[in-house]
Structures are given as C-alpha cells and as structure tokens.
Coordinates of C-alpha atoms in Angstrom, one line a residue:
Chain I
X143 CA 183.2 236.8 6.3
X144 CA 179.6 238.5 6.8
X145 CA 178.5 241.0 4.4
X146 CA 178.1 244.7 6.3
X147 CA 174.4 245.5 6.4
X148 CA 173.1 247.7 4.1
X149 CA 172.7 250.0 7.2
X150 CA 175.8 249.8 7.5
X151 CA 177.0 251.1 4.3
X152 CA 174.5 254.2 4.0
X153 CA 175.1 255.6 7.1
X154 CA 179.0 255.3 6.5
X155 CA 178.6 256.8 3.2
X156 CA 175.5 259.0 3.7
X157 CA 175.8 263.0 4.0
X158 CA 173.1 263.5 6.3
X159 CA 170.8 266.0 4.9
X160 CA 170.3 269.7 6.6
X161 CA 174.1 269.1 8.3
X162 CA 177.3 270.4 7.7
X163 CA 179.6 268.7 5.4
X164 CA 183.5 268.5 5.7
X165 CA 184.9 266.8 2.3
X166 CA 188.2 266.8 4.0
X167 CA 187.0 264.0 6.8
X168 CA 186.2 261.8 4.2
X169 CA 189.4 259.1 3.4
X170 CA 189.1 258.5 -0.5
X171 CA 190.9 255.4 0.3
X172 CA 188.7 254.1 3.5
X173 CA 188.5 250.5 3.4
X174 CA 186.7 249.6 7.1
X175 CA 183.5 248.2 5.4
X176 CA 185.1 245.8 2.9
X177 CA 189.1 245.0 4.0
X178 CA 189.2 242.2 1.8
X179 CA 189.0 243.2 -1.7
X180 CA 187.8 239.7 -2.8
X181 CA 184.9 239.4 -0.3
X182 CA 184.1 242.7 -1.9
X183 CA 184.1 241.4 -5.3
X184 CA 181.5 238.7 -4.0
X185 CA 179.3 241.2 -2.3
X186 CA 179.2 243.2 -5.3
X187 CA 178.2 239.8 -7.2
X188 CA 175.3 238.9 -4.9
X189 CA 174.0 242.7 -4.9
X190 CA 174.7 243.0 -8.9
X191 CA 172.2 239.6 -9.0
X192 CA 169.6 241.4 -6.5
X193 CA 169.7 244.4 -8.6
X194 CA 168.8 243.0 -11.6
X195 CA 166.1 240.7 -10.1
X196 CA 164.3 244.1 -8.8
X197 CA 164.8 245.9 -12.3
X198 CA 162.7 243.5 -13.6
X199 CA 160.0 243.9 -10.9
X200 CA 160.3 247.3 -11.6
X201 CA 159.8 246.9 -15.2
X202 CA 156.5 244.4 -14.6
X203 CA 154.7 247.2 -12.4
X204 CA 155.4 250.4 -14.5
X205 CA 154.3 252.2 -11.1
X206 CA 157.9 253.7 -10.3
X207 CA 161.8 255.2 -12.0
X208 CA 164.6 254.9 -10.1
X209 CA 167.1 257.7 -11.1
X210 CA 170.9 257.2 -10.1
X211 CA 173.3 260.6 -10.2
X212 CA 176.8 259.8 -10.8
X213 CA 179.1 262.3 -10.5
X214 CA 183.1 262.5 -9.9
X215 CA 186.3 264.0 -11.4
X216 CA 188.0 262.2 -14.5
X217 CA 188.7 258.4 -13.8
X218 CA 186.8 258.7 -10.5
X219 CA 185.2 255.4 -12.1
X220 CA 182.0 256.6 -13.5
X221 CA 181.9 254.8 -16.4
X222 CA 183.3 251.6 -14.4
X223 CA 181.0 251.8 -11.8
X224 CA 177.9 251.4 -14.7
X225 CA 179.3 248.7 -15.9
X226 CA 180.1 246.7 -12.7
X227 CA 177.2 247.5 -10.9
X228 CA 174.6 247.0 -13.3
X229 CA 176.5 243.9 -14.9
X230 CA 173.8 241.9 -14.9
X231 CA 170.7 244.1 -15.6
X232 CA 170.0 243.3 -18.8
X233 CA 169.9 246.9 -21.0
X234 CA 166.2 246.5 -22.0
X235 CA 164.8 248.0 -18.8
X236 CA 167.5 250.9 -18.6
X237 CA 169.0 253.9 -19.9
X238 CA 172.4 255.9 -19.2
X239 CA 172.4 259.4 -20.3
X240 CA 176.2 261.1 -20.6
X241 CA 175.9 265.0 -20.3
X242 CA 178.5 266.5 -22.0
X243 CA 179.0 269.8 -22.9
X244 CA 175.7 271.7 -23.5
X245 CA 174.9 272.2 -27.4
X246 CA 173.6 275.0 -28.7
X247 CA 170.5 274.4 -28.5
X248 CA 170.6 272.8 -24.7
X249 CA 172.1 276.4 -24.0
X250 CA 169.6 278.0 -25.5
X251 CA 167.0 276.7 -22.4
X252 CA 167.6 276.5 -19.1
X253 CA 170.2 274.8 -17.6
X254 CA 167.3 271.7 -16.1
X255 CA 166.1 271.5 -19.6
X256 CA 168.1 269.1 -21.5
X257 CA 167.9 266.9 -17.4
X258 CA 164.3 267.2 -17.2
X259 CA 163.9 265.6 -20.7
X260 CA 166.5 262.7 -19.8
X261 CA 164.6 261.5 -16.4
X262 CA 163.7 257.8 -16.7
X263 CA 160.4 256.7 -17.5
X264 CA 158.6 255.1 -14.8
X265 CA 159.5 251.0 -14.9
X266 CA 163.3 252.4 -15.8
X267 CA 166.6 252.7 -13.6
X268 CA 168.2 255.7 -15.6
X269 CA 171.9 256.6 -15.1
X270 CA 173.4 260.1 -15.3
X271 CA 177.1 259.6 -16.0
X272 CA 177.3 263.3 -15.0
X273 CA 174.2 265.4 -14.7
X274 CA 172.9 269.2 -13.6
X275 CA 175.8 269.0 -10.7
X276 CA 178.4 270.5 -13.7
X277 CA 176.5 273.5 -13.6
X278 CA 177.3 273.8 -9.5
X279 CA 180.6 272.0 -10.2
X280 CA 182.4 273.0 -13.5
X281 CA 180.2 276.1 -14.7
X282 CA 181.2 277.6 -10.6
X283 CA 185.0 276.8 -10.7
X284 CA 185.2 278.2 -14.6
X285 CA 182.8 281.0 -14.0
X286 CA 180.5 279.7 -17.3
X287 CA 177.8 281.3 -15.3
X288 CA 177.7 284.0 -13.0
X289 CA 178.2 283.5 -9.1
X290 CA 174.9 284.8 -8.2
X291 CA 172.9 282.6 -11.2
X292 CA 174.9 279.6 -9.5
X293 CA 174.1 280.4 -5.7
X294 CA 170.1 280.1 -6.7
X295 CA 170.6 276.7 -8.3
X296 CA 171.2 274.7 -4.8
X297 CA 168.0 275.2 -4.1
X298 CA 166.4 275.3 -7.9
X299 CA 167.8 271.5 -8.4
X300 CA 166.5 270.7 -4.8
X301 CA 163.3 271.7 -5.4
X302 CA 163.2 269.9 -9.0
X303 CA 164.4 266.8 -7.6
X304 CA 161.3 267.2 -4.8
X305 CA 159.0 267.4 -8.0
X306 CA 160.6 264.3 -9.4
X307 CA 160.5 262.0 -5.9
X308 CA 156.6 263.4 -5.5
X309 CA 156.1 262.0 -8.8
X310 CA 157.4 258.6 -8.9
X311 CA 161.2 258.8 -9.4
X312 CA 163.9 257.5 -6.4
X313 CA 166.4 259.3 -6.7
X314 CA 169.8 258.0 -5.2
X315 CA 173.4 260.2 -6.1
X316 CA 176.8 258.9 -5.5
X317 CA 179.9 260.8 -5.7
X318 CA 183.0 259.6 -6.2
X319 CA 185.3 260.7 -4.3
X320 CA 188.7 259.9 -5.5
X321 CA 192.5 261.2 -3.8
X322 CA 194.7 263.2 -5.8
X323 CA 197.4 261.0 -5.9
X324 CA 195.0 257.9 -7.5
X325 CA 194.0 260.3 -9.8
X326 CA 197.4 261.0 -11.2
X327 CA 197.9 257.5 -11.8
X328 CA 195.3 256.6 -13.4
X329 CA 195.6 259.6 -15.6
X330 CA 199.1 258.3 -16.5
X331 CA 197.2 255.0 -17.4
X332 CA 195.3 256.1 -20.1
X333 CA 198.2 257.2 -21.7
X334 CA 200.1 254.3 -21.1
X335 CA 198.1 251.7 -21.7
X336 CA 196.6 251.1 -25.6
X337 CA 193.4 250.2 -24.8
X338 CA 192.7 253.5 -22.1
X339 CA 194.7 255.9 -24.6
X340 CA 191.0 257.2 -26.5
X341 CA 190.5 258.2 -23.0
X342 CA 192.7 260.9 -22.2
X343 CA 191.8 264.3 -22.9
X344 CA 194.8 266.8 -22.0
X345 CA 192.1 269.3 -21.0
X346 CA 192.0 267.0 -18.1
X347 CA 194.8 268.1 -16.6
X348 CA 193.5 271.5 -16.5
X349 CA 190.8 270.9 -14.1
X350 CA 193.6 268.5 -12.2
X351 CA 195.2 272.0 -11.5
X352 CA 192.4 273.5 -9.9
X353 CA 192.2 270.5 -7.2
X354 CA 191.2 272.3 -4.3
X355 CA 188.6 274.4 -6.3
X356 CA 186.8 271.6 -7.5
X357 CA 186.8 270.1 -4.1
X358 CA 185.5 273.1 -2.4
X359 CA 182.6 273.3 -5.3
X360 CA 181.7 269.0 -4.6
X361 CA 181.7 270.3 -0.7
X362 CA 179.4 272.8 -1.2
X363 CA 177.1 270.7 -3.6
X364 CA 177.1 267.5 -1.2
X365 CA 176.5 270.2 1.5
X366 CA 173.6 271.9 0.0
X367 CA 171.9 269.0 -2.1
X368 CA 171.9 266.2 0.4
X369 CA 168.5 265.7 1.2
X370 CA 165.7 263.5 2.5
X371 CA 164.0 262.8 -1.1
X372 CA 167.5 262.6 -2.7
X373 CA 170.5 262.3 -0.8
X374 CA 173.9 262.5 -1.5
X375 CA 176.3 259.1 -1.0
X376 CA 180.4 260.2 -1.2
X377 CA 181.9 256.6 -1.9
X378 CA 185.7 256.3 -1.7
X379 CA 186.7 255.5 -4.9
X380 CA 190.5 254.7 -4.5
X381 CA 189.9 251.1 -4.4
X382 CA 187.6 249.9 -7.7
X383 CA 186.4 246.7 -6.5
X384 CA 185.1 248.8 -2.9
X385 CA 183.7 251.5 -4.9
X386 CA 181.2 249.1 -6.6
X387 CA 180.5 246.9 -3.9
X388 CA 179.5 249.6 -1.5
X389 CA 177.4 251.3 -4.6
X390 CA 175.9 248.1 -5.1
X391 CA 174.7 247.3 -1.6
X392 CA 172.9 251.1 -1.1
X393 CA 171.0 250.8 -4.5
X394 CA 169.7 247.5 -3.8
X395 CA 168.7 248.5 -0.5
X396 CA 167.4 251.7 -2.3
X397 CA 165.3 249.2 -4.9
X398 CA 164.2 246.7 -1.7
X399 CA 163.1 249.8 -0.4
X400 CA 160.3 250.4 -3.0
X401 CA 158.3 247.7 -1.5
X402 CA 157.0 246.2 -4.8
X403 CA 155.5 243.3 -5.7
X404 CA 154.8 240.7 -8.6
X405 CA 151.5 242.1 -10.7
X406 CA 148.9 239.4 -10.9
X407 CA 146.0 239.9 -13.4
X408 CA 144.4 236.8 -11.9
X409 CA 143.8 235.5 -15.1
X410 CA 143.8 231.4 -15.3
X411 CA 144.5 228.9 -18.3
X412 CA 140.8 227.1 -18.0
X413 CA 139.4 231.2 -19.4
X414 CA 141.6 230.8 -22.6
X415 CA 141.8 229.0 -25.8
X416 CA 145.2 227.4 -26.5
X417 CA 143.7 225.1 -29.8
Chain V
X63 CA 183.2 220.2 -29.5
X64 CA 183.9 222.4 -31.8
X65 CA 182.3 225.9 -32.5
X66 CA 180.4 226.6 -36.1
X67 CA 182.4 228.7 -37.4
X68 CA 180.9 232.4 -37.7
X69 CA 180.7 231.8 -41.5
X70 CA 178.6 228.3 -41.2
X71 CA 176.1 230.0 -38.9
X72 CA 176.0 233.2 -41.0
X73 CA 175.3 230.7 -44.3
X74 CA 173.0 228.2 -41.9
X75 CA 170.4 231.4 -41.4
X76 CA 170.9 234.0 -43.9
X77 CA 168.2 234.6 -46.3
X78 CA 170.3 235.6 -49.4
X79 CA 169.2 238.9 -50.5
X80 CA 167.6 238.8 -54.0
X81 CA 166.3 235.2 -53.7
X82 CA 162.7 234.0 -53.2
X83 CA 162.2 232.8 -49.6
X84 CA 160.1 230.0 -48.1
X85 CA 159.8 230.1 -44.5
X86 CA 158.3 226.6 -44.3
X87 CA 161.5 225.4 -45.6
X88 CA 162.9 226.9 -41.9
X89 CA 163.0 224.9 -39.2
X90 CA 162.0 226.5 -35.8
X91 CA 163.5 223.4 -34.1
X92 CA 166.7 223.4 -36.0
X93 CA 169.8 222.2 -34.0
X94 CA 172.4 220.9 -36.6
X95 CA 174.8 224.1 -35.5
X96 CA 174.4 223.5 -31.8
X97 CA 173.3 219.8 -31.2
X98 CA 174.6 220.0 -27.2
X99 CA 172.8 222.6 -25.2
X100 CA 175.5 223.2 -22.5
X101 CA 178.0 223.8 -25.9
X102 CA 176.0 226.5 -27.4
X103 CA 175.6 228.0 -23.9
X104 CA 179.4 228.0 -23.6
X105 CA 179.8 229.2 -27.3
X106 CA 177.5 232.1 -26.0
X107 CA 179.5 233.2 -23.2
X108 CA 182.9 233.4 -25.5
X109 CA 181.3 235.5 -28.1
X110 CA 179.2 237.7 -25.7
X111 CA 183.1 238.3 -24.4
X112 CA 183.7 239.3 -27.6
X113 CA 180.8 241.4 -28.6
X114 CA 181.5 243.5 -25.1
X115 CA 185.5 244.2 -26.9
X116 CA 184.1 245.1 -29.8
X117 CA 181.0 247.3 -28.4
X118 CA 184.3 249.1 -26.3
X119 CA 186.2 249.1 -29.5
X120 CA 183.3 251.2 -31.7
X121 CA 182.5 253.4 -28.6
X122 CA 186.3 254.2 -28.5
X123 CA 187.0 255.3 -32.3
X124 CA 182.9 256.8 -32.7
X125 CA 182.9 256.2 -36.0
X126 CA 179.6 253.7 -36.8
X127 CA 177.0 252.0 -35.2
X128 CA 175.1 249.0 -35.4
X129 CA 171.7 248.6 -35.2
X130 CA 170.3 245.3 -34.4
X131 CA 166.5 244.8 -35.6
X132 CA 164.8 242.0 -33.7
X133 CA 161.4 240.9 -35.1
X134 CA 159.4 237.6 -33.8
X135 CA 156.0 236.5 -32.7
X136 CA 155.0 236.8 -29.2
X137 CA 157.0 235.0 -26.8
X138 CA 159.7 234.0 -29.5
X139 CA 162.5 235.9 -27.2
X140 CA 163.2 239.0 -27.6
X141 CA 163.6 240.2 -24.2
X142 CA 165.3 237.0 -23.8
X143 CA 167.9 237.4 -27.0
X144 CA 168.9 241.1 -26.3
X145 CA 169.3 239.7 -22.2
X146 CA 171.3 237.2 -23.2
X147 CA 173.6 237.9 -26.4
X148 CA 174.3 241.6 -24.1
X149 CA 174.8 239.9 -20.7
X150 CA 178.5 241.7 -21.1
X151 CA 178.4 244.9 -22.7
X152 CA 178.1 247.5 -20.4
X153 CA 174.7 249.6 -20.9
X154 CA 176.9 253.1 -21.6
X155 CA 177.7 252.0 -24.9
X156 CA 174.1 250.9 -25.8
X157 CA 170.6 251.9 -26.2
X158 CA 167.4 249.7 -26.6
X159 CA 164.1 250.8 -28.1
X160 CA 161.0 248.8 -27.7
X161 CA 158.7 250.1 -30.0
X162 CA 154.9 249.5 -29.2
X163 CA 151.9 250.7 -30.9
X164 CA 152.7 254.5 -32.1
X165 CA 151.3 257.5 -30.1
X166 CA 148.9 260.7 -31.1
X167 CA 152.0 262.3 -32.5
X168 CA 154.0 259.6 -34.2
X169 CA 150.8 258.9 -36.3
X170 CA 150.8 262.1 -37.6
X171 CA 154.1 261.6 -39.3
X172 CA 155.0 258.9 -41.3
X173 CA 155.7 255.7 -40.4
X174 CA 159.3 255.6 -40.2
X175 CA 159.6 259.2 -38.6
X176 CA 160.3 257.9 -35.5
X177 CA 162.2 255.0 -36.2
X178 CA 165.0 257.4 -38.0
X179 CA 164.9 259.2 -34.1
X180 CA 165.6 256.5 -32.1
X181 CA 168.5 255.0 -34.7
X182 CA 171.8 254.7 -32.5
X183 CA 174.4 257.4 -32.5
X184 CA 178.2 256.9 -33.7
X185 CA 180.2 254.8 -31.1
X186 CA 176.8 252.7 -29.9
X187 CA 174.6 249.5 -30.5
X188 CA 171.1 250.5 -30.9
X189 CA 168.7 247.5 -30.2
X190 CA 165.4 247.4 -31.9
X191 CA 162.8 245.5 -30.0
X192 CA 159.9 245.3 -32.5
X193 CA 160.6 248.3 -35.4
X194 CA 159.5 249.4 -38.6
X195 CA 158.8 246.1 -39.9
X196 CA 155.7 245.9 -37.7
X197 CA 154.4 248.5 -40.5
X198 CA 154.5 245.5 -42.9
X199 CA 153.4 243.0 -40.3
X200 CA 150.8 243.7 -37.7
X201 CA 149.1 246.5 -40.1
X202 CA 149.3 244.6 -42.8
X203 CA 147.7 241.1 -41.6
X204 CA 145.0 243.7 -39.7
X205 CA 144.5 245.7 -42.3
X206 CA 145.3 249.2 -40.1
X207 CA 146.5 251.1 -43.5
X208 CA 145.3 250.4 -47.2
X209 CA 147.3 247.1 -48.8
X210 CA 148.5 249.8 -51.5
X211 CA 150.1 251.9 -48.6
X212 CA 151.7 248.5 -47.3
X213 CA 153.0 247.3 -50.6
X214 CA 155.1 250.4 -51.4
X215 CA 157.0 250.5 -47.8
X216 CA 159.1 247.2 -48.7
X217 CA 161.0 249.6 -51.1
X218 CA 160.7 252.5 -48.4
X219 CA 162.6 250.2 -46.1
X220 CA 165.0 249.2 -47.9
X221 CA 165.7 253.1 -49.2
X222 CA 165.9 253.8 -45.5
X223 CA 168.2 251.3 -44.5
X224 CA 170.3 252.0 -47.9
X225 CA 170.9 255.8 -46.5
X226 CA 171.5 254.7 -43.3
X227 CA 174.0 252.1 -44.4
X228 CA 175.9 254.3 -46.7
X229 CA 175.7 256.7 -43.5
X230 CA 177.9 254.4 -41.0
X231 CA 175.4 252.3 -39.4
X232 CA 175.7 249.1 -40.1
X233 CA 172.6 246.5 -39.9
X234 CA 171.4 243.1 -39.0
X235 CA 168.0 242.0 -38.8
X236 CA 167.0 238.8 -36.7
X237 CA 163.9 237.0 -36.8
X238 CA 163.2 234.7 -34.7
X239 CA 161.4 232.1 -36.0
X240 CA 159.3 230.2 -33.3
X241 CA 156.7 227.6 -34.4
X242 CA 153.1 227.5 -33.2
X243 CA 153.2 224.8 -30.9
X244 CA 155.9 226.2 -28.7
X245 CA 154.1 229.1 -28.7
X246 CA 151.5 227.4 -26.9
X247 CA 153.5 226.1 -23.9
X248 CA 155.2 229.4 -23.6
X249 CA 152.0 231.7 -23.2
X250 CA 150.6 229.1 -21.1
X251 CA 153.9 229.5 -18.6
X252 CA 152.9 233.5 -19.0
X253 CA 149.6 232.5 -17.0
X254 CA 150.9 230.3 -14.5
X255 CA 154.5 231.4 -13.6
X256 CA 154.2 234.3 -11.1
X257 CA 157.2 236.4 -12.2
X258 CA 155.9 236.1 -16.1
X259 CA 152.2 236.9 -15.4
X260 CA 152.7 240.4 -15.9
X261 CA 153.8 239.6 -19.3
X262 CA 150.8 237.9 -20.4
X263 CA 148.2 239.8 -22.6
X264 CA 144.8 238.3 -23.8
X265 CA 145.3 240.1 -27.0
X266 CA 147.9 238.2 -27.8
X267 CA 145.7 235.7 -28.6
X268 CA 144.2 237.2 -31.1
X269 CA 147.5 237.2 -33.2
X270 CA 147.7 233.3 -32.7
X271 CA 144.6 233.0 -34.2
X272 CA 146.0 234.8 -37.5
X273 CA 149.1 232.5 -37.0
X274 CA 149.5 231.7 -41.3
X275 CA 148.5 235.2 -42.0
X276 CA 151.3 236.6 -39.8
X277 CA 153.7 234.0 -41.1
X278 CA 152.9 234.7 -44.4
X279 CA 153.5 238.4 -44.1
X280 CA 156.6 237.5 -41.9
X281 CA 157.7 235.8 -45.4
X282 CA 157.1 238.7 -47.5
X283 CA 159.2 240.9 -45.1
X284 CA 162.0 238.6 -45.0
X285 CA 162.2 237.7 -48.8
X286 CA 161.4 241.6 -50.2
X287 CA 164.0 243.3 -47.3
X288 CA 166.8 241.1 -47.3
X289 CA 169.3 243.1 -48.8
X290 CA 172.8 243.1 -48.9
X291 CA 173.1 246.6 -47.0
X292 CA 170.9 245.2 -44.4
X293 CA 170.7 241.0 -44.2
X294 CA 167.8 239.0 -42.6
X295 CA 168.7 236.0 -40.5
X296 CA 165.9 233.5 -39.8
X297 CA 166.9 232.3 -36.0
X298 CA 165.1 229.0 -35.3
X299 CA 164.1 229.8 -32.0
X300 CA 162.3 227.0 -30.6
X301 CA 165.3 226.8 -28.4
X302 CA 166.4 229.7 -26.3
X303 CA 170.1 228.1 -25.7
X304 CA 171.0 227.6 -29.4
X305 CA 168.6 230.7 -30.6
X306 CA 171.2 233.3 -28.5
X307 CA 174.0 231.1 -29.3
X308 CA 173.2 231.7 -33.3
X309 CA 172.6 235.4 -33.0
X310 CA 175.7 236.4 -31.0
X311 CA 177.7 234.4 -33.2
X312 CA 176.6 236.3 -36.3
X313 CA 176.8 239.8 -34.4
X314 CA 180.6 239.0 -33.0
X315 CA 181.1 238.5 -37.1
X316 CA 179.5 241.5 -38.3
X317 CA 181.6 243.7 -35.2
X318 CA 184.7 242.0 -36.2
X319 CA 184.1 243.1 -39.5
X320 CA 183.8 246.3 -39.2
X321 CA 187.7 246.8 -38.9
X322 CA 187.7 249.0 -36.1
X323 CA 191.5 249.5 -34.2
X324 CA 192.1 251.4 -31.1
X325 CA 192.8 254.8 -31.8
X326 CA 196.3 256.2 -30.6
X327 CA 196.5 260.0 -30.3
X328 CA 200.4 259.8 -30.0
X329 CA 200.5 261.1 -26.4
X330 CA 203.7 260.7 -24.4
X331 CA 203.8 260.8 -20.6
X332 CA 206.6 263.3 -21.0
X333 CA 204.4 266.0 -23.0
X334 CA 202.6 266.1 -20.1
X335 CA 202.7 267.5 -15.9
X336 CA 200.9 265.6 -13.6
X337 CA 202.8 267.2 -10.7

C-alpha cells in the first residue's frame, strides 16, 4: 500500500486561509487517507524517523523554531499525539509547554504574555499542549472575558503569530477534532481503567454539556486564524493510530519544507593537533 | 544472558559517599556488567520501557521529581545518554536544560541562581546537560573565580542538593567517564562525519590539552559531592552500548524506588452523566 503524499494530507486536512469554514463538513471519524489502521501505524513510523532526523538538522543550524499548536477538547488525544509523533525525537532539542489555567500573576499581563515567553528558541520544535486559542475557546464560551475584548483577539493572535513567522518560527496548528460520541467513551475510560483514572476531572463533563458551544467557538477560531504564515490543520481524531499518522506526515513536510542543510565549518583534521 | 541486577550496577559504579575516591582506579573501558554488546542494548530497551511507566507514574501522582545531573568531557555522551536512556518517555513529562557558559545576567547572581530556576517541577524528570558542577570544573582548572570562591561551593552544593532533596526531588548524578584516547577518535569523527561537523569546536581542544587538570578536578567533584541525598555514579563510557545500558539501569532503580502507586480518586461511572 503507497503512502498518501504529503499533498495529499494537507490539503485534506488544511482550512484554507481567508475562506469560510464549516466544522460540521468535517467527519471526526474520516478514514479515506489511511483505511488500514496498520499501514497507518507504519507511516507514522517512517514519518516519526524523518521527524527526528530533521530536529537534529534543526538543532546543528540554530537559524530556525518550529512552533506546533495543539488544541482539542478533553481526550481529543493531545497528550497522545506528543508522544506518538515525536516518539523518536530525542527531548534534548525540544520543549512542550502545557497552558493551564492562568496564575495570578499570568493574569496580571496580557493574555499573549505568559505565550510570548513560552515560544521555542530558534534550533527548537516547541509544543503547546493548549495555547492562546483558550482565550477564543474556553474564556468565549464561559464569558472569562468580555465579548468585545474576545472579538479583537482573532486578529491580535494573527498578527502576533505574523511577528513570530517574520522572525524565524514555523508555525504549524492542528486541532483535534473529535465526535461526541468518542468522547464519551473515552471519558468513561479514564474512569474505568486504573491507569487513565488521575485523568478524569469531573469539571470535564461540564464543558461536555456545552457541545455545540465549544464547537461553534473552534469554528470561528479555525475560521478566523487560518492563515498563510500559520494555518490551521482539523485532523479527525476518532481513530488514534490516523490522528498521528496524518499529524506526522504534515509536520514533516512542514520540517522538509525549511530547506536546510548540514553546517560545514570546513575545518579538516591535518589544521589540528590530536597528540 | 542474564541482566546485572539493578543493585550490582548500582554497587559496580557508585562512589560511596563519605569515602576518598580515585578516579584512576575507574576504568573507562569497563565491561564486566555488560560483556555482549547486543545484551546491554537489549537490557536498555527493557528498562527504557520501564523508565517511560515510571516517568507516567510520577507525572500521574505530582508529587516529586527527579533530576538527573549529567557531567562528562567533551564527546563522552551526553547528548547521546539522555537520546538513548529517554528514547521512550514521552517529552510532556520531561524537561532538559543544557547549560552553557552563563549570560550578562546570570553572572550577576550567584552561581547556582539559575540552576535552582531550571530544577524540574513535581510530576517531571528534569535533565541536566552540563550544571552547577561546571562551577567546580571548567572555572576551577581555568581559574575564572578565585580558588577560595571554588573551595567553598563543594559544601554549597551539597547544601543545595540537601534542600532540594528533603524538598521532593530526588537526585542522581552521572559522570561519564571517557578516557583520553577515545576522546581522540571521537573529535576526529566530529571533523570528518558531515552530520557531526557542526558539533565540532576548536576550543575544545584546549580542554584536552588540560586533560589531568580536568580529571583531577573531576575527582575532587566526585569524591567531596557524593552524598547520600544526592549519589555520584562514575559511568565508564568508552562504550556507548554498555554506558546507556549502566545508566538506565540505575535510573529504573532509583524511579522504582520512589514508591509511587496510581492514584484512585474513587470515581464510579454511576456518579456520573455522560448522556
């Protein structure tokens, strides 16, 4: 079975910037690119390989950070996504920042502060497990903010992600876009199962009530913040193994895309002295 | 074939806290442990497994961390160990600091100001590549504070790991103990191999040049900060196989124990609607 081209996969996935974005005509459970789960497990292998071989060439030039926005409801697979897909990247040339629930202090600035601060340095892949999306996603559906402070931040997190690409940082975002019904499984997991029980956090099941609310809020913020410099990818996320295969192929096209290239300082053994 | 139990590699490597120390007595080359190559490569794999559970296991009940201080000469494998002995724990539960020479602002505090910022948090493995014992190595063998300055941070070390220690974060210290000739060959492969050239600094010639003065104050770090709070392990690491082999056998003991259990909040799936 032949791998689908990394073509392919972005332009199933891709919301095309500047166009209108319909959440609902996206199957959380769409399966077309990879029907068989195991050749998906090998693509996501290959890729996981590729990924890592490119960190490194990222590392050795220091001339570029690649910045990857993860963002989904609870047991969308954020957290299983990092793991899979950066399996074997070794941990030395990357950082994963969770945002959690602003501190006092993070409140105390604006909402970008805490984000700016956390941007990979240049030779870095950082991950957001979360990011400034929960204050279009959670603070909009829970009113934290007020409607009209949100409404200015589409185009205040465009225009700071604009900064960022200018100056060195890829940006690539994936949303994960799981199905209702998947969710209540696996929510029922973690309290099933010994090892997933740490997980579960009744307040969860608050935000499961208000569905459709959260869904409208991801619509608008795929909508509004897909854009040339850093566009949005909404990955179906029913199926585990597809989810990280199709991740897996964008961001190494993403990384191949960079164009770089092994530094050589031209030195040569006969100018040093091993004795 | 057998594994070493954690206990003889633990014993094999230690330097017992309290005792005098004589790193000539170490061999760089050592393979009793791990005579077969493709064993300790296999022995690796297992306990890497392991470490991963564990690493899921502290992140889960957030109640220490461990910090893993990894000290050698150039070349002697750091990148390589924390690679290698982490190829399995997913990078959310981790963080790595390389520390290279301090900035503007971390001069003007003292010298272990911003090791206490980048110690690990509750529920992760903080990795030290390079750390605070550079303050007793590098600027002591080249003289970049006063020898009287030098002398008094063995017991500021040790203080500072105490607190920690008695604070939840539990600490092992690795060196890795490489010996001059393989040094050699491996800085000459930085020259010629064109995916390691960018690795390759003429300075760190220099420091082979001061080889017994650097091994001497490698000594004096080992023998004054072995504690029992905070253990040095002289790694021979003439071998990259065996050297990761040795390391994450001694880390899977000191996760193991720690004691941790999955926590179990009680939750039934009938306290709960997930209609």
């Amino acid at each position: 079975m032949s791998k689908p081209s990394i073509k392919e996969v972005r332009e199933r996935f891709i919301a095309p910037p500047g166009e209108k974005f319909d959440l609902s005509s996206r199957d959380s459970g769409d399966r077309k690119l990879f029907p068989d789960k195991k050749h998906a497990r090998k693509c996501l292998q290959e890729d996981a390989g590729v990924i890592d071989e490119h960190q490194d060439l990222l590392y050795a030039t220091q001339k570029k950070a690649v910045l990857v926005v993860i963002q989904g409801m609870d047991t969308a697979g954020k957290s299983g996504t990092i793991r899979n897909v950066f399996a074997q990247t070794t941990p030395l040339g990357m950082t994963v920042k969770a945002f959690k629930a602003p501190t006092k202090e993070e409140l105390a600035h604006d909402y970008l502060w805490r984000v700016h601060n956390a941007v990979p340095k240049k030779g870095f892949i950082g991950i957001f497990d979360r990011s400034h999306y929960e204050d279009v996603l959670v603070v909009k559906v829970r009113g934290f903010a007020p409607p009209e402070a949100v409404e200015q931040r589409y185009d205040q997190i465009n225009q700071f992600e604009k900064h960022l690409s200018e100056n060195g940082v890829r940006i690539v975002k994936f949303m994960l876009h799981l199905g209702y019904e998947e969710q209540g499984i696996r929510l029922k997991e973690r309290i099933t199962e010994p090892h997933k029980r740490w997980k579960f956090n009744p307040a969860d099941l608050d935000d499961r009530k208000m569905w459709p609310d959260f869904m409208k809020a991801y619509e608008d913020m795929v909508e509004r913040c897909s854009t040339e410099w850093a566009p949005w990818y909404v990955i179906p996320a029913d199926s585990r193994t597809r989810r990280n295969a199709a991740i897996a192929r964008i961001l190494r096209g993403e990384l191949e895309g960079l164009g770089l290239e092994w530094p050589d300082p031209g030195y040569k053994l006969e100018d040093f002295d091993f004795s």
